[in-house]
Amino acid sequence: MRYCLVCSEPKQHLTNLLEPFYFKSRIRKYLCATCFMQLIPINRTSCCRGCSKKGEDATICEECTIWENTQYCKLNHTGIFEYNTFAKDVMWKIKHNRDCELILLLIEIASAYVLKHKDVACTILVPFPTNLKSLEQRRFSVTHTVATALEDIMRQECLLLNFKREGNSQHNKKKKERMAYAHTLFTIDEELIKSIGGKELLLFDDVLTTGATMVAAYKSFEKIGITQVQSFSIFR
């Protein structure tokens, strides 16, 4: 690609300095130097060890403490990049401007993470469903689009569980509303347990904010006896 997918400016040639860094070099081919520098990786040594919230010095953040005390749920989540102004702009272009070409960037980030950190033969990818109202407006699901593209990498179909997201989108809710609403977000068809076969489930969402939806998913799986669950998001 000759032009940046975010700002449409001409891209500079990928420098040899990035070649040893496989993850960065794969992503860099979609972005100009300016946009690439605005993708800020989350520092594992200074983020919550439960949800990857930055600035927690590898301890447990306030939200995760609440989840553990009230929902008896411990997240095992990895956020890849900070959800900063640049990231918000990227997601706005995808979700509201329907910039389908920009989804290639998310696919590249997700695939690089899965290949580097997961045993794909023992892992089933589970994309988060999109709120029905949002799906009607956008006409596509970001998470399902990315997950479908990853099926060749995973060497199996992604597990599109029968989650039922009730009510309106979480996006416009305040923090307290999201956290109080977490236990009502999903239901799961218990017959799908048979198709999992003891493999680890890897939940995928494009953006993690308060963690309410992720906790709801963890708890839903726990209720039907599935405890080998991890999760990741492009942005946190």
Coordinates of C-alpha atoms in Angstrom, one line a residue:
M1 CA 0.0 0.0 0.0
R2 CA 1.3 3.4 -1.0
Y3 CA -0.9 5.5 1.2
C4 CA -1.7 5.5 4.9
L5 CA -5.1 3.9 5.7
V6 CA -5.8 6.5 8.4
C7 CA -4.8 9.9 7.0
S8 CA -4.3 9.0 3.3
E9 CA -0.8 10.6 3.2
P10 CA 1.9 8.8 1.1
K11 CA 3.8 6.3 3.2
Q12 CA 7.5 6.3 3.6
H13 CA 9.4 3.0 2.8
L14 CA 9.6 0.7 5.8
T15 CA 13.0 1.2 7.4
N16 CA 15.3 -1.7 8.1
L17 CA 15.3 -0.8 11.7
L18 CA 11.8 -2.3 12.0
E19 CA 12.5 -5.5 10.2
P20 CA 13.6 -7.5 13.3
F21 CA 10.3 -6.4 15.1
Y22 CA 7.9 -8.7 13.3
F23 CA 4.8 -7.3 15.1
K24 CA 5.6 -3.7 14.3
S25 CA 6.7 -4.3 10.8
R26 CA 3.4 -6.0 9.9
I27 CA 1.4 -3.1 11.2
R28 CA 3.7 -0.3 9.8
K29 CA 2.9 -1.3 6.2
Y30 CA -0.6 0.2 6.6
L31 CA 0.4 3.5 8.2
C32 CA 2.5 6.5 7.6
A33 CA 5.2 7.3 10.1
T34 CA 3.1 10.0 11.9
C35 CA 0.1 7.7 12.4
F36 CA 2.3 4.7 13.3
M37 CA 3.9 6.7 16.2
Q38 CA 0.4 7.4 17.6
L39 CA -0.2 3.7 18.2
I40 CA 1.0 3.3 21.7
P41 CA 1.6 -0.3 23.0
I42 CA 0.4 -1.0 26.5
N43 CA 3.4 -1.5 28.8
R44 CA 2.9 -4.8 30.6
T45 CA 5.0 -3.7 33.6
S46 CA 2.8 -0.7 34.3
C47 CA -0.7 -1.9 33.7
C48 CA -3.4 -3.8 35.7
R49 CA -2.5 -7.5 35.5
G50 CA -6.2 -8.4 35.2
C51 CA -7.5 -6.0 32.5
S52 CA -4.4 -4.2 31.1
K53 CA -5.6 -0.8 32.4
K54 CA -2.5 1.5 32.2
G55 CA -0.9 3.2 35.2
E56 CA -1.5 0.4 37.7
D57 CA 2.1 -0.7 38.2
A58 CA 1.2 -4.3 37.5
T59 CA -1.3 -4.5 40.4
I60 CA -5.0 -4.8 40.3
C61 CA -7.1 -1.8 39.3
E62 CA -10.2 -0.5 41.0
E63 CA -12.5 -2.0 38.5
C64 CA -11.0 -5.5 38.7
T65 CA -11.1 -5.3 42.5
I66 CA -14.8 -4.5 42.2
W67 CA -15.4 -7.4 39.8
E68 CA -13.5 -9.8 42.1
N69 CA -15.4 -8.7 45.2
T70 CA -18.9 -8.5 43.7
Q71 CA -18.9 -10.9 40.8
Y72 CA -16.1 -13.2 42.0
C73 CA -14.6 -12.9 38.6
K74 CA -10.9 -12.5 37.7
L75 CA -10.2 -11.2 34.2
N76 CA -7.3 -12.5 32.2
H77 CA -7.2 -9.9 29.6
T78 CA -4.6 -8.3 27.3
G79 CA -5.1 -4.9 25.7
I80 CA -2.6 -4.4 22.9
F81 CA -2.7 -0.6 22.3
E82 CA -3.9 2.4 24.3
Y83 CA -7.4 3.7 23.5
N84 CA -6.1 7.2 22.9
T85 CA -7.4 10.0 20.6
F86 CA -5.8 8.4 17.6
A87 CA -7.4 5.0 18.4
K88 CA -10.8 6.6 18.8
D89 CA -10.4 8.2 15.5
V90 CA -9.6 4.9 13.9
M91 CA -12.6 3.2 15.4
W92 CA -14.9 6.1 14.4
K93 CA -13.7 5.9 10.8
I94 CA -14.5 2.1 10.8
K95 CA -17.8 2.1 12.7
H96 CA -19.4 5.4 11.6
N97 CA -17.7 6.1 8.3
R98 CA -17.8 2.4 7.3
D99 CA -14.1 2.5 6.3
C100 CA -13.9 -1.2 5.5
E101 CA -10.3 -0.9 4.2
L102 CA -9.1 0.4 7.6
I103 CA -10.3 -2.9 9.1
L104 CA -7.2 -4.4 7.5
L105 CA -5.2 -2.7 10.2
L106 CA -7.2 -4.4 13.0
I107 CA -7.0 -7.7 11.2
E108 CA -3.2 -7.4 11.0
I109 CA -2.9 -6.4 14.7
A110 CA -5.1 -9.3 15.9
S111 CA -3.4 -11.9 13.7
A112 CA 0.0 -10.8 14.8
Y113 CA -1.0 -11.1 18.5
V114 CA -2.6 -14.5 18.0
L115 CA 0.4 -16.0 16.1
K116 CA 2.9 -14.6 18.7
H117 CA 1.1 -15.5 21.9
K118 CA -1.3 -18.4 21.4
D119 CA -1.1 -22.1 20.5
V120 CA -3.7 -21.9 17.7
A121 CA -4.3 -25.6 17.7
C122 CA -5.5 -25.5 21.3
T123 CA -7.4 -22.2 21.1
I124 CA -10.9 -21.2 19.8
L125 CA -11.4 -17.5 19.0
V126 CA -14.7 -16.1 20.2
P127 CA -15.6 -12.6 18.8
F128 CA -17.9 -10.4 20.8
P129 CA -21.3 -9.9 19.2
T130 CA -22.4 -6.4 18.2
N131 CA -25.4 -4.8 19.7
L132 CA -28.4 -5.3 17.4
K133 CA -29.2 -1.6 17.2
S134 CA -25.6 -0.8 16.2
L135 CA -25.6 -3.7 13.7
E136 CA -28.7 -2.3 12.0
Q137 CA -27.0 1.1 11.7
R138 CA -23.5 -0.1 10.6
R139 CA -24.7 -3.1 8.6
F140 CA -21.5 -5.0 9.7
S141 CA -19.8 -6.3 12.8
V142 CA -16.2 -5.2 13.3
T143 CA -15.4 -8.1 15.7
H144 CA -16.9 -10.8 13.4
T145 CA -15.2 -9.4 10.4
V146 CA -11.8 -9.5 12.1
A147 CA -12.5 -13.0 13.5
T148 CA -13.6 -14.4 10.1
A149 CA -10.3 -13.1 8.6
L150 CA -8.4 -15.0 11.3
E151 CA -10.1 -18.4 10.7
D152 CA -7.3 -19.4 8.3
I153 CA -4.7 -18.5 10.9
M154 CA -6.6 -20.4 13.6
R155 CA -7.0 -23.3 11.2
Q156 CA -10.6 -23.7 12.4
E157 CA -13.8 -21.7 12.3
C158 CA -14.3 -19.1 15.0
L159 CA -17.0 -20.0 17.6
L160 CA -19.9 -17.6 17.1
L161 CA -21.6 -18.3 20.3
N162 CA -25.3 -17.5 20.7
F163 CA -24.7 -14.5 22.9
K164 CA -27.8 -12.4 23.3
R165 CA -27.0 -8.8 24.1
E166 CA -29.9 -7.1 25.7
G167 CA -30.9 -3.4 25.6
N168 CA -28.9 -0.6 24.1
S169 CA -25.3 -0.3 23.2
Q170 CA -22.8 0.0 26.1
H171 CA -21.0 2.9 24.2
N172 CA -23.3 5.6 25.4
K173 CA -23.6 4.4 29.0
K174 CA -21.8 6.0 31.9
K175 CA -19.3 4.0 33.9
K176 CA -21.6 3.1 36.8
E177 CA -24.4 2.1 34.4
R178 CA -22.1 -0.3 32.5
M179 CA -20.8 -1.9 35.7
A180 CA -24.3 -2.3 37.1
Y181 CA -25.6 -3.7 33.8
A182 CA -22.8 -6.3 33.4
H183 CA -24.7 -9.4 34.7
T184 CA -27.6 -9.0 32.1
L185 CA -25.6 -8.7 28.9
F186 CA -25.4 -12.3 27.6
T187 CA -27.0 -15.7 27.5
I188 CA -25.3 -18.8 26.0
D189 CA -26.7 -21.9 24.4
E190 CA -25.3 -24.6 26.6
E191 CA -25.4 -27.1 23.7
L192 CA -22.3 -25.3 22.3
I193 CA -20.2 -26.7 25.2
K194 CA -19.9 -29.9 23.2
S195 CA -18.1 -28.1 20.3
I196 CA -15.4 -26.6 22.6
G197 CA -13.8 -29.9 23.4
G198 CA -11.7 -28.7 26.3
K199 CA -9.9 -26.1 24.3
E200 CA -9.1 -22.6 25.7
L201 CA -11.5 -19.9 24.6
L202 CA -10.0 -16.6 23.5
L203 CA -12.6 -13.8 23.6
F204 CA -12.0 -10.9 21.3
D205 CA -13.3 -7.4 21.3
D206 CA -12.1 -4.3 19.4
V207 CA -12.2 -2.0 22.4
L208 CA -12.3 -2.7 26.2
T209 CA -13.4 0.3 28.3
T210 CA -14.8 -0.5 31.8
G211 CA -14.6 -4.3 31.3
A212 CA -18.3 -4.8 32.1
T213 CA -19.0 -6.7 28.9
M214 CA -15.9 -8.9 29.3
V215 CA -16.9 -9.8 32.9
A216 CA -20.4 -10.6 31.7
A217 CA -18.9 -13.0 29.2
Y218 CA -16.5 -14.6 31.7
K219 CA -19.4 -15.1 34.1
S220 CA -21.6 -16.6 31.4
F221 CA -19.0 -19.2 30.5
E222 CA -18.4 -19.9 34.2
K223 CA -22.1 -20.7 34.7
I224 CA -21.9 -23.5 32.2
G225 CA -18.7 -24.9 33.5
I226 CA -16.1 -23.3 31.1
T227 CA -13.2 -21.9 33.0
Q228 CA -10.3 -21.9 30.4
V229 CA -11.1 -18.4 29.2
Q230 CA -8.7 -15.6 28.2
S231 CA -9.4 -12.4 26.3
F232 CA -7.8 -9.6 24.3
S233 CA -8.7 -6.4 22.6
I234 CA -7.1 -4.2 20.0
F235 CA -7.5 -1.1 22.2
R236 CA -7.8 -0.7 26.0

